[in-house]
Amino acid sequence: MHNAAARRWFLRTAVIFTLLATLLTLTASSAFADGWQQPSGITSQARNMHNLYKLVVVMGLVVFVAVEGALLLFIFKYKKRGDDLPPQIHGNNLLEIIWTTIPIVIVLILFVFSFRSLINVDKDAKPADLTVEVQGFQFQWAFTYHANDLGAKSDPNSTSTFTITGTAANEPTVVIPVGEPVEFSLTSNDVIHSFYVRDFLYKLDVIPGRNNRFVVTARETGTFTGQCAELCGLNHSLMRFHLQVVTRDEFDAFIQKNAKPAKAAAAPAR
C-alpha cells in the first residue's frame, strides 16, 4: 500500500513538473523569439521603451508560471477522492495579506519603471536643431528640409528648401543623421494619417489643422521602413516610405545634392 501511494505521488509530481516545463518552454519561446517579439529600436527613446517592455514580459511570465503551477498543483493534489471536504483556509489572515500584497507590489514596480521611462523619453524630446517637416496626404508623404534648420551645418541666412514627395510607384526616402536629435513636424492637408516607423517603436497621428511633433535620436545607421498606420482611404496601403540613417558627412552630401537656392524676388516694374 505504501509503495502504491509513493508511486502515485511520484507520477503526480512528474506530470506536474512536465506540464510546468512545457508551459514555461512554450511561453518563453513565444516571448523571446524574434527579439522578444519586438525590435530593440534604433533610437534612444525606443531602447528605453524596449527595456520597459522586457520588464513587463518577464514579470508577466513569472506571474503566469506561478498561477498555472499553483492551479496544476491544486488540481492534482486536491482532486476529489470522496465526500469529505479538504482542509479549509477561509479566514487565514496571513494568506490574505500575501495574495493582497503581491499584486500591489507588482503594480508599484510597473508604475515606477513606467514613470521613469516616460520621464526619460520626455527629457529627450526637447526641440531639436534639425527639423524635418512631414506632410501626409492621400496617399503618400512629403518631406521638407530647410537649410537654416539642419543642425550643426545649418546656414542661418539661407532660405533654401527642398521637398521629397512620394508617389505610389516611387516611395520616398527621408534621410537623417545618426547621433543627432531630429524633430519631425507633422501636418496633413486632407484626413487623419499616422506617421509610423517600426524601429522607432512609436507612432503619432497626423491631423488636419494641427501640428504634431516628436523628437528622436537615432543610434545606428541603416535603412528602415515606415508607413501610415491609420486607415485613411482606399489606397491607405500605398502610404509607405523609407527612413535612412546616415553619418553626418553623408547627410551633408545628401543636403548639398538636393538643396536648391531660393529664387530671387522679381524686380518691381518701373
PDB file of C-alpha atoms in Angstrom:
ATOM      1  CA  MET A   1       0.000   0.000   0.000  1.00  0.00           C
ATOM      2  CA  HIS A   2       2.808   2.343   0.909  1.00  0.00           C
ATOM      3  CA  ASN A   3       4.564   1.615  -2.397  1.00  0.00           C
ATOM      4  CA  ALA A   4       1.371   2.289  -4.364  1.00  0.00           C
ATOM      5  CA  ALA A   5       0.928   5.679  -2.656  1.00  0.00           C
ATOM      6  CA  ALA A   6       4.566   6.546  -3.334  1.00  0.00           C
ATOM      7  CA  ARG A   7       4.154   5.645  -6.991  1.00  0.00           C
ATOM      8  CA  ARG A   8       1.040   7.795  -7.254  1.00  0.00           C
ATOM      9  CA  TRP A   9       2.871  10.701  -5.616  1.00  0.00           C
ATOM     10  CA  PHE A  10       5.813  10.261  -7.972  1.00  0.00           C
ATOM     11  CA  LEU A  11       3.545  10.138 -11.044  1.00  0.00           C
ATOM     12  CA  ARG A  12       1.631  13.248  -9.941  1.00  0.00           C
ATOM     13  CA  THR A  13       4.890  15.108  -9.330  1.00  0.00           C
ATOM     14  CA  ALA A  14       6.301  14.042 -12.703  1.00  0.00           C
ATOM     15  CA  VAL A  15       3.119  15.103 -14.520  1.00  0.00           C
ATOM     16  CA  ILE A  16       3.060  18.498 -12.788  1.00  0.00           C
ATOM     17  CA  PHE A  17       6.751  19.067 -13.489  1.00  0.00           C
ATOM     18  CA  THR A  18       6.332  18.080 -17.150  1.00  0.00           C
ATOM     19  CA  LEU A  19       3.339  20.359 -17.633  1.00  0.00           C
ATOM     20  CA  LEU A  20       5.110  23.259 -15.937  1.00  0.00           C
ATOM     21  CA  ALA A  21       8.232  22.744 -18.042  1.00  0.00           C
ATOM     22  CA  THR A  22       6.103  22.604 -21.206  1.00  0.00           C
ATOM     23  CA  LEU A  23       4.229  25.771 -20.270  1.00  0.00           C
ATOM     24  CA  LEU A  24       7.452  27.591 -19.457  1.00  0.00           C
ATOM     25  CA  THR A  25       9.087  26.486 -22.713  1.00  0.00           C
ATOM     26  CA  LEU A  26       6.119  27.492 -24.849  1.00  0.00           C
ATOM     27  CA  THR A  27       5.623  30.880 -23.224  1.00  0.00           C
ATOM     28  CA  ALA A  28       9.333  31.707 -23.139  1.00  0.00           C
ATOM     29  CA  SER A  29       9.919  30.688 -26.747  1.00  0.00           C
ATOM     30  CA  SER A  30       6.913  32.734 -27.838  1.00  0.00           C
ATOM     31  CA  ALA A  31       8.023  35.789 -25.857  1.00  0.00           C
ATOM     32  CA  PHE A  32      11.726  35.704 -26.709  1.00  0.00           C
ATOM     33  CA  ALA A  33      11.559  34.617 -30.362  1.00  0.00           C
ATOM     34  CA  ASP A  34      12.430  37.306 -32.896  1.00  0.00           C
ATOM     35  CA  GLY A  35      13.903  39.634 -30.297  1.00  0.00           C
ATOM     36  CA  TRP A  36      11.170  39.488 -27.649  1.00  0.00           C
ATOM     37  CA  GLN A  37       8.520  39.844 -30.378  1.00  0.00           C
ATOM     38  CA  GLN A  38       9.577  43.485 -30.631  1.00  0.00           C
ATOM     39  CA  PRO A  39      12.607  45.169 -32.206  1.00  0.00           C
ATOM     40  CA  SER A  40      15.024  46.764 -29.769  1.00  0.00           C
ATOM     41  CA  GLY A  41      14.653  50.065 -31.620  1.00  0.00           C
ATOM     42  CA  ILE A  42      17.175  52.364 -33.257  1.00  0.00           C
ATOM     43  CA  THR A  43      16.643  55.480 -31.138  1.00  0.00           C
ATOM     44  CA  SER A  44      17.463  56.357 -27.545  1.00  0.00           C
ATOM     45  CA  GLN A  45      13.750  56.703 -26.839  1.00  0.00           C
ATOM     46  CA  ALA A  46      12.888  53.343 -28.441  1.00  0.00           C
ATOM     47  CA  ARG A  47      15.536  51.478 -26.469  1.00  0.00           C
ATOM     48  CA  ASN A  48      14.212  52.969 -23.259  1.00  0.00           C
ATOM     49  CA  MET A  49      10.701  51.778 -24.128  1.00  0.00           C
ATOM     50  CA  HIS A  50      12.018  48.367 -25.171  1.00  0.00           C
ATOM     51  CA  ASN A  51      13.691  47.867 -21.774  1.00  0.00           C
ATOM     52  CA  LEU A  52      10.354  48.614 -20.095  1.00  0.00           C
ATOM     53  CA  TYR A  53       8.654  46.130 -22.416  1.00  0.00           C
ATOM     54  CA  LYS A  54      11.153  43.400 -21.440  1.00  0.00           C
ATOM     55  CA  LEU A  55      10.492  44.034 -17.750  1.00  0.00           C
ATOM     56  CA  VAL A  56       6.736  43.701 -18.305  1.00  0.00           C
ATOM     57  CA  VAL A  57       7.199  40.480 -20.294  1.00  0.00           C
ATOM     58  CA  VAL A  58       9.418  38.887 -17.633  1.00  0.00           C
ATOM     59  CA  MET A  59       7.032  39.833 -14.828  1.00  0.00           C
ATOM     60  CA  GLY A  60       4.112  38.513 -16.869  1.00  0.00           C
ATOM     61  CA  LEU A  61       5.905  35.196 -17.404  1.00  0.00           C
ATOM     62  CA  VAL A  62       6.677  34.861 -13.707  1.00  0.00           C
ATOM     63  CA  VAL A  63       3.034  35.519 -12.770  1.00  0.00           C
ATOM     64  CA  PHE A  64       1.771  33.166 -15.475  1.00  0.00           C
ATOM     65  CA  VAL A  65       4.008  30.277 -14.437  1.00  0.00           C
ATOM     66  CA  ALA A  66       3.261  30.814 -10.737  1.00  0.00           C
ATOM     67  CA  VAL A  67      -0.506  30.901 -11.261  1.00  0.00           C
ATOM     68  CA  GLU A  68      -0.588  27.967 -13.667  1.00  0.00           C
ATOM     69  CA  GLY A  69       1.769  25.979 -11.444  1.00  0.00           C
ATOM     70  CA  ALA A  70      -0.421  26.554  -8.390  1.00  0.00           C
ATOM     71  CA  LEU A  71      -3.509  25.630 -10.426  1.00  0.00           C
ATOM     72  CA  LEU A  72      -1.984  22.338 -11.597  1.00  0.00           C
ATOM     73  CA  LEU A  73      -0.741  21.565  -8.103  1.00  0.00           C
ATOM     74  CA  PHE A  74      -4.186  22.033  -6.579  1.00  0.00           C
ATOM     75  CA  ILE A  75      -5.885  20.093  -9.371  1.00  0.00           C
ATOM     76  CA  PHE A  76      -3.737  17.009  -8.764  1.00  0.00           C
ATOM     77  CA  LYS A  77      -3.196  17.304  -5.036  1.00  0.00           C
ATOM     78  CA  TYR A  78      -6.736  18.144  -4.001  1.00  0.00           C
ATOM     79  CA  LYS A  79      -8.802  16.317  -6.592  1.00  0.00           C
ATOM     80  CA  LYS A  80     -11.926  14.784  -5.125  1.00  0.00           C
ATOM     81  CA  ARG A  81     -11.386  11.369  -3.574  1.00  0.00           C
ATOM     82  CA  GLY A  82     -14.563  11.194  -1.514  1.00  0.00           C
ATOM     83  CA  ASP A  83     -17.254  13.268   0.120  1.00  0.00           C
ATOM     84  CA  ASP A  84     -15.010  14.712   2.835  1.00  0.00           C
ATOM     85  CA  LEU A  85     -14.046  18.358   2.458  1.00  0.00           C
ATOM     86  CA  PRO A  86     -10.302  19.097   2.266  1.00  0.00           C
ATOM     87  CA  PRO A  87      -8.747  21.479   4.835  1.00  0.00           C
ATOM     88  CA  GLN A  88     -10.283  24.963   4.526  1.00  0.00           C
ATOM     89  CA  ILE A  89      -8.229  28.167   4.623  1.00  0.00           C
ATOM     90  CA  HIS A  90     -11.056  30.706   4.801  1.00  0.00           C
ATOM     91  CA  GLY A  91     -10.156  33.478   7.218  1.00  0.00           C
ATOM     92  CA  ASN A  92      -6.397  32.851   7.117  1.00  0.00           C
ATOM     93  CA  ASN A  93      -5.071  36.380   7.653  1.00  0.00           C
ATOM     94  CA  LEU A  94      -1.511  35.554   6.593  1.00  0.00           C
ATOM     95  CA  LEU A  95      -2.579  34.151   3.218  1.00  0.00           C
ATOM     96  CA  GLU A  96      -4.935  37.066   2.579  1.00  0.00           C
ATOM     97  CA  ILE A  97      -2.145  39.527   3.328  1.00  0.00           C
ATOM     98  CA  ILE A  98       0.215  37.669   0.997  1.00  0.00           C
ATOM     99  CA  TRP A  99      -2.133  37.499  -2.002  1.00  0.00           C
ATOM    100  CA  THR A 100      -3.152  41.123  -1.484  1.00  0.00           C
ATOM    101  CA  THR A 101       0.415  42.398  -1.119  1.00  0.00           C
ATOM    102  CA  ILE A 102       1.866  40.624  -4.181  1.00  0.00           C
ATOM    103  CA  PRO A 103      -0.384  42.387  -6.777  1.00  0.00           C
ATOM    104  CA  ILE A 104       0.209  45.741  -5.046  1.00  0.00           C
ATOM    105  CA  VAL A 105       3.971  45.252  -5.264  1.00  0.00           C
ATOM    106  CA  ILE A 106       3.737  44.248  -8.945  1.00  0.00           C
ATOM    107  CA  VAL A 107       1.636  47.325  -9.783  1.00  0.00           C
ATOM    108  CA  LEU A 108       4.018  49.613  -7.872  1.00  0.00           C
ATOM    109  CA  ILE A 109       7.053  48.194  -9.708  1.00  0.00           C
ATOM    110  CA  LEU A 110       5.370  48.679 -13.089  1.00  0.00           C
ATOM    111  CA  PHE A 111       4.277  52.202 -12.134  1.00  0.00           C
ATOM    112  CA  VAL A 112       7.766  53.264 -11.002  1.00  0.00           C
ATOM    113  CA  PHE A 113       9.540  51.908 -14.082  1.00  0.00           C
ATOM    114  CA  SER A 114       6.849  53.212 -16.471  1.00  0.00           C
ATOM    115  CA  PHE A 115       7.008  56.680 -14.924  1.00  0.00           C
ATOM    116  CA  ARG A 116      10.788  56.618 -15.081  1.00  0.00           C
ATOM    117  CA  SER A 117      10.732  55.660 -18.767  1.00  0.00           C
ATOM    118  CA  LEU A 118       8.163  58.367 -19.515  1.00  0.00           C
ATOM    119  CA  ILE A 119      10.361  60.988 -17.859  1.00  0.00           C
ATOM    120  CA  ASN A 120      13.433  59.840 -19.810  1.00  0.00           C
ATOM    121  CA  VAL A 121      11.562  59.867 -23.138  1.00  0.00           C
ATOM    122  CA  ASP A 122      10.107  63.323 -22.461  1.00  0.00           C
ATOM    123  CA  LYS A 123      13.538  64.587 -21.413  1.00  0.00           C
ATOM    124  CA  ASP A 124      14.912  63.596 -24.820  1.00  0.00           C
ATOM    125  CA  ALA A 125      12.010  65.288 -26.625  1.00  0.00           C
ATOM    126  CA  LYS A 126      13.226  68.877 -26.317  1.00  0.00           C
ATOM    127  CA  PRO A 127      13.084  70.920 -29.563  1.00  0.00           C
ATOM    128  CA  ALA A 128      15.927  69.868 -31.853  1.00  0.00           C
ATOM    129  CA  ASP A 129      18.165  71.946 -34.107  1.00  0.00           C
ATOM    130  CA  LEU A 130      17.291  69.736 -37.087  1.00  0.00           C
ATOM    131  CA  THR A 131      13.688  69.637 -38.247  1.00  0.00           C
ATOM    132  CA  VAL A 132      12.049  67.589 -40.975  1.00  0.00           C
ATOM    133  CA  GLU A 133       8.590  68.779 -41.958  1.00  0.00           C
ATOM    134  CA  VAL A 134       6.323  65.844 -42.796  1.00  0.00           C
ATOM    135  CA  GLN A 135       3.090  66.265 -44.712  1.00  0.00           C
ATOM    136  CA  GLY A 136       0.695  63.375 -45.098  1.00  0.00           C
ATOM    137  CA  PHE A 137      -1.750  63.403 -47.981  1.00  0.00           C
ATOM    138  CA  GLN A 138      -3.883  60.896 -49.792  1.00  0.00           C
ATOM    139  CA  PHE A 139      -1.953  58.740 -50.466  1.00  0.00           C
ATOM    140  CA  GLN A 140       1.725  59.459 -49.800  1.00  0.00           C
ATOM    141  CA  TRP A 141       4.194  61.603 -47.872  1.00  0.00           C
ATOM    142  CA  ALA A 142       6.216  64.752 -48.493  1.00  0.00           C
ATOM    143  CA  PHE A 143       9.379  65.550 -46.509  1.00  0.00           C
ATOM    144  CA  THR A 144      10.688  69.125 -46.460  1.00  0.00           C
ATOM    145  CA  TYR A 145      14.150  70.290 -45.327  1.00  0.00           C
ATOM    146  CA  HIS A 146      15.145  73.895 -44.607  1.00  0.00           C
ATOM    147  CA  ALA A 147      18.801  74.924 -44.985  1.00  0.00           C
ATOM    148  CA  ASN A 148      18.566  77.129 -41.875  1.00  0.00           C
ATOM    149  CA  ASP A 149      17.294  74.223 -39.760  1.00  0.00           C
ATOM    150  CA  LEU A 150      19.723  71.362 -40.380  1.00  0.00           C
ATOM    151  CA  GLY A 151      21.513  71.059 -37.050  1.00  0.00           C
ATOM    152  CA  ALA A 152      25.266  71.538 -36.854  1.00  0.00           C
ATOM    153  CA  LYS A 153      25.694  72.585 -40.501  1.00  0.00           C
ATOM    154  CA  SER A 154      22.743  74.994 -40.726  1.00  0.00           C
ATOM    155  CA  ASP A 155      23.070  78.235 -42.638  1.00  0.00           C
ATOM    156  CA  PRO A 156      21.037  80.760 -40.605  1.00  0.00           C
ATOM    157  CA  ASN A 157      20.924  83.179 -43.534  1.00  0.00           C
ATOM    158  CA  SER A 158      19.760  80.681 -46.120  1.00  0.00           C
ATOM    159  CA  THR A 159      16.175  80.465 -47.336  1.00  0.00           C
ATOM    160  CA  SER A 160      16.819  77.347 -49.374  1.00  0.00           C
ATOM    161  CA  THR A 161      14.372  74.465 -49.018  1.00  0.00           C
ATOM    162  CA  PHE A 162      13.631  71.266 -50.849  1.00  0.00           C
ATOM    163  CA  THR A 163      10.883  68.668 -50.617  1.00  0.00           C
ATOM    164  CA  ILE A 164      10.930  64.951 -51.324  1.00  0.00           C
ATOM    165  CA  THR A 165       7.457  63.909 -52.428  1.00  0.00           C
ATOM    166  CA  GLY A 166       6.499  60.279 -52.750  1.00  0.00           C
ATOM    167  CA  THR A 167       4.212  58.565 -55.217  1.00  0.00           C
ATOM    168  CA  ALA A 168       2.642  55.116 -55.287  1.00  0.00           C
ATOM    169  CA  ALA A 169       5.288  53.989 -57.772  1.00  0.00           C
ATOM    170  CA  ASN A 170       8.201  55.796 -56.100  1.00  0.00           C
ATOM    171  CA  GLU A 171       8.218  55.522 -52.324  1.00  0.00           C
ATOM    172  CA  PRO A 172      10.109  58.452 -50.755  1.00  0.00           C
ATOM    173  CA  THR A 173      13.179  58.196 -48.517  1.00  0.00           C
ATOM    174  CA  VAL A 174      13.677  60.546 -45.589  1.00  0.00           C
ATOM    175  CA  VAL A 175      17.322  60.878 -44.518  1.00  0.00           C
ATOM    176  CA  ILE A 176      18.525  61.837 -41.023  1.00  0.00           C
ATOM    177  CA  PRO A 177      21.983  61.863 -39.381  1.00  0.00           C
ATOM    178  CA  VAL A 178      22.947  59.363 -36.709  1.00  0.00           C
ATOM    179  CA  GLY A 179      23.544  60.543 -33.148  1.00  0.00           C
ATOM    180  CA  GLU A 180      21.713  63.868 -33.500  1.00  0.00           C
ATOM    181  CA  PRO A 181      18.247  64.848 -32.194  1.00  0.00           C
ATOM    182  CA  VAL A 182      15.826  65.203 -35.093  1.00  0.00           C
ATOM    183  CA  GLU A 183      12.399  66.772 -34.809  1.00  0.00           C
ATOM    184  CA  PHE A 184       9.595  65.549 -37.053  1.00  0.00           C
ATOM    185  CA  SER A 185       6.867  68.144 -37.558  1.00  0.00           C
ATOM    186  CA  LEU A 186       3.675  66.502 -38.805  1.00  0.00           C
ATOM    187  CA  THR A 187       0.798  68.075 -40.751  1.00  0.00           C
ATOM    188  CA  SER A 188      -1.997  66.866 -43.020  1.00  0.00           C
ATOM    189  CA  ASN A 189      -3.972  68.682 -45.699  1.00  0.00           C
ATOM    190  CA  ASP A 190      -6.859  66.228 -46.003  1.00  0.00           C
ATOM    191  CA  VAL A 191      -7.655  63.431 -43.494  1.00  0.00           C
ATOM    192  CA  ILE A 192      -6.084  61.869 -40.410  1.00  0.00           C
ATOM    193  CA  HIS A 193      -2.933  59.837 -41.113  1.00  0.00           C
ATOM    194  CA  SER A 194      -0.444  58.272 -38.710  1.00  0.00           C
ATOM    195  CA  PHE A 195       3.348  58.514 -39.066  1.00  0.00           C
ATOM    196  CA  TYR A 196       4.870  55.196 -38.060  1.00  0.00           C
ATOM    197  CA  VAL A 197       8.402  53.807 -38.222  1.00  0.00           C
ATOM    198  CA  ARG A 198       8.559  50.305 -36.783  1.00  0.00           C
ATOM    199  CA  ASP A 199      12.064  50.730 -35.398  1.00  0.00           C
ATOM    200  CA  PHE A 200      11.083  53.921 -33.559  1.00  0.00           C
ATOM    201  CA  LEU A 201       8.594  51.839 -31.505  1.00  0.00           C
ATOM    202  CA  TYR A 202       6.449  54.937 -31.820  1.00  0.00           C
ATOM    203  CA  LYS A 203       3.771  56.452 -33.994  1.00  0.00           C
ATOM    204  CA  LEU A 204       1.957  59.783 -33.992  1.00  0.00           C
ATOM    205  CA  ASP A 205      -1.244  60.898 -35.664  1.00  0.00           C
ATOM    206  CA  VAL A 206      -1.085  63.434 -38.492  1.00  0.00           C
ATOM    207  CA  ILE A 207      -4.186  65.581 -38.067  1.00  0.00           C
ATOM    208  CA  PRO A 208      -5.577  68.309 -40.358  1.00  0.00           C
ATOM    209  CA  GLY A 209      -5.303  71.763 -38.802  1.00  0.00           C
ATOM    210  CA  ARG A 210      -2.886  70.611 -36.127  1.00  0.00           C
ATOM    211  CA  ASN A 211       0.891  70.429 -35.951  1.00  0.00           C
ATOM    212  CA  ASN A 212       2.122  67.378 -34.052  1.00  0.00           C
ATOM    213  CA  ARG A 213       5.792  66.881 -33.311  1.00  0.00           C
ATOM    214  CA  PHE A 214       8.189  64.391 -31.773  1.00  0.00           C
ATOM    215  CA  VAL A 215      11.958  64.186 -31.364  1.00  0.00           C
ATOM    216  CA  VAL A 216      14.175  61.112 -31.761  1.00  0.00           C
ATOM    217  CA  THR A 217      17.912  60.451 -31.686  1.00  0.00           C
ATOM    218  CA  ALA A 218      18.915  57.564 -33.955  1.00  0.00           C
ATOM    219  CA  ARG A 219      21.753  55.436 -32.581  1.00  0.00           C
ATOM    220  CA  GLU A 220      22.555  53.220 -35.558  1.00  0.00           C
ATOM    221  CA  THR A 221      22.801  53.643 -39.298  1.00  0.00           C
ATOM    222  CA  GLY A 222      20.797  51.734 -41.860  1.00  0.00           C
ATOM    223  CA  THR A 223      17.615  51.805 -43.908  1.00  0.00           C
ATOM    224  CA  PHE A 224      14.276  51.182 -42.221  1.00  0.00           C
ATOM    225  CA  THR A 225      10.651  51.132 -43.335  1.00  0.00           C
ATOM    226  CA  GLY A 226       7.760  53.382 -42.396  1.00  0.00           C
ATOM    227  CA  GLN A 227       4.112  53.657 -43.276  1.00  0.00           C
ATOM    228  CA  CYS A 228       0.797  55.261 -42.464  1.00  0.00           C
ATOM    229  CA  ALA A 229      -0.749  53.388 -39.521  1.00  0.00           C
ATOM    230  CA  GLU A 230      -4.225  54.956 -39.719  1.00  0.00           C
ATOM    231  CA  LEU A 231      -6.830  53.819 -42.230  1.00  0.00           C
ATOM    232  CA  CYS A 232      -7.098  56.968 -44.341  1.00  0.00           C
ATOM    233  CA  GLY A 233      -8.867  55.887 -47.503  1.00  0.00           C
ATOM    234  CA  LEU A 234      -8.965  53.457 -50.384  1.00  0.00           C
ATOM    235  CA  ASN A 235      -5.207  53.480 -51.104  1.00  0.00           C
ATOM    236  CA  HIS A 236      -4.034  53.685 -47.500  1.00  0.00           C
ATOM    237  CA  SER A 237      -1.747  50.681 -48.050  1.00  0.00           C
ATOM    238  CA  LEU A 238       0.294  52.667 -50.589  1.00  0.00           C
ATOM    239  CA  MET A 239       1.496  55.176 -47.979  1.00  0.00           C
ATOM    240  CA  ARG A 240       4.884  53.605 -47.392  1.00  0.00           C
ATOM    241  CA  PHE A 241       8.256  55.299 -47.114  1.00  0.00           C
ATOM    242  CA  HIS A 242      11.856  54.582 -46.140  1.00  0.00           C
ATOM    243  CA  LEU A 243      13.967  56.074 -43.367  1.00  0.00           C
ATOM    244  CA  GLN A 244      17.713  56.183 -43.964  1.00  0.00           C
ATOM    245  CA  VAL A 245      20.024  56.912 -41.027  1.00  0.00           C
ATOM    246  CA  VAL A 246      23.486  58.006 -42.204  1.00  0.00           C
ATOM    247  CA  THR A 247      26.633  59.656 -40.894  1.00  0.00           C
ATOM    248  CA  ARG A 248      26.794  63.440 -40.694  1.00  0.00           C
ATOM    249  CA  ASP A 249      29.063  63.638 -43.740  1.00  0.00           C
ATOM    250  CA  GLU A 250      26.656  61.526 -45.777  1.00  0.00           C
ATOM    251  CA  PHE A 251      23.757  63.664 -44.598  1.00  0.00           C
ATOM    252  CA  ASP A 252      25.561  66.863 -45.635  1.00  0.00           C
ATOM    253  CA  ALA A 253      26.231  65.351 -49.056  1.00  0.00           C
ATOM    254  CA  PHE A 254      22.539  64.455 -49.348  1.00  0.00           C
ATOM    255  CA  ILE A 255      21.540  68.039 -48.494  1.00  0.00           C
ATOM    256  CA  GLN A 256      24.072  69.525 -50.912  1.00  0.00           C
ATOM    257  CA  LYS A 257      22.833  67.273 -53.705  1.00  0.00           C
ATOM    258  CA  ASN A 258      19.177  68.153 -53.237  1.00  0.00           C
ATOM    259  CA  ALA A 259      19.164  71.734 -51.942  1.00  0.00           C
ATOM    260  CA  LYS A 260      18.370  74.469 -54.416  1.00  0.00           C
ATOM    261  CA  PRO A 261      18.871  78.155 -53.764  1.00  0.00           C
ATOM    262  CA  ALA A 262      15.713  80.174 -53.308  1.00  0.00           C
ATOM    263  CA  LYS A 263      14.585  82.101 -56.354  1.00  0.00           C
ATOM    264  CA  ALA A 264      15.356  85.777 -56.208  1.00  0.00           C
ATOM    265  CA  ALA A 265      12.356  88.101 -55.941  1.00  0.00           C
ATOM    266  CA  ALA A 266      11.354  89.690 -59.215  1.00  0.00           C
ATOM    267  CA  ALA A 267      12.407  93.303 -59.586  1.00  0.00           C
ATOM    268  CA  PRO A 268       9.488  95.751 -59.420  1.00  0.00           C
ATOM    269  CA  ALA A 269       8.381  97.214 -62.763  1.00  0.00           C
ATOM    270  CA  ARG A 270       9.402 100.808 -63.474  1.00  0.00           C
TER     271      ARG A 270
END
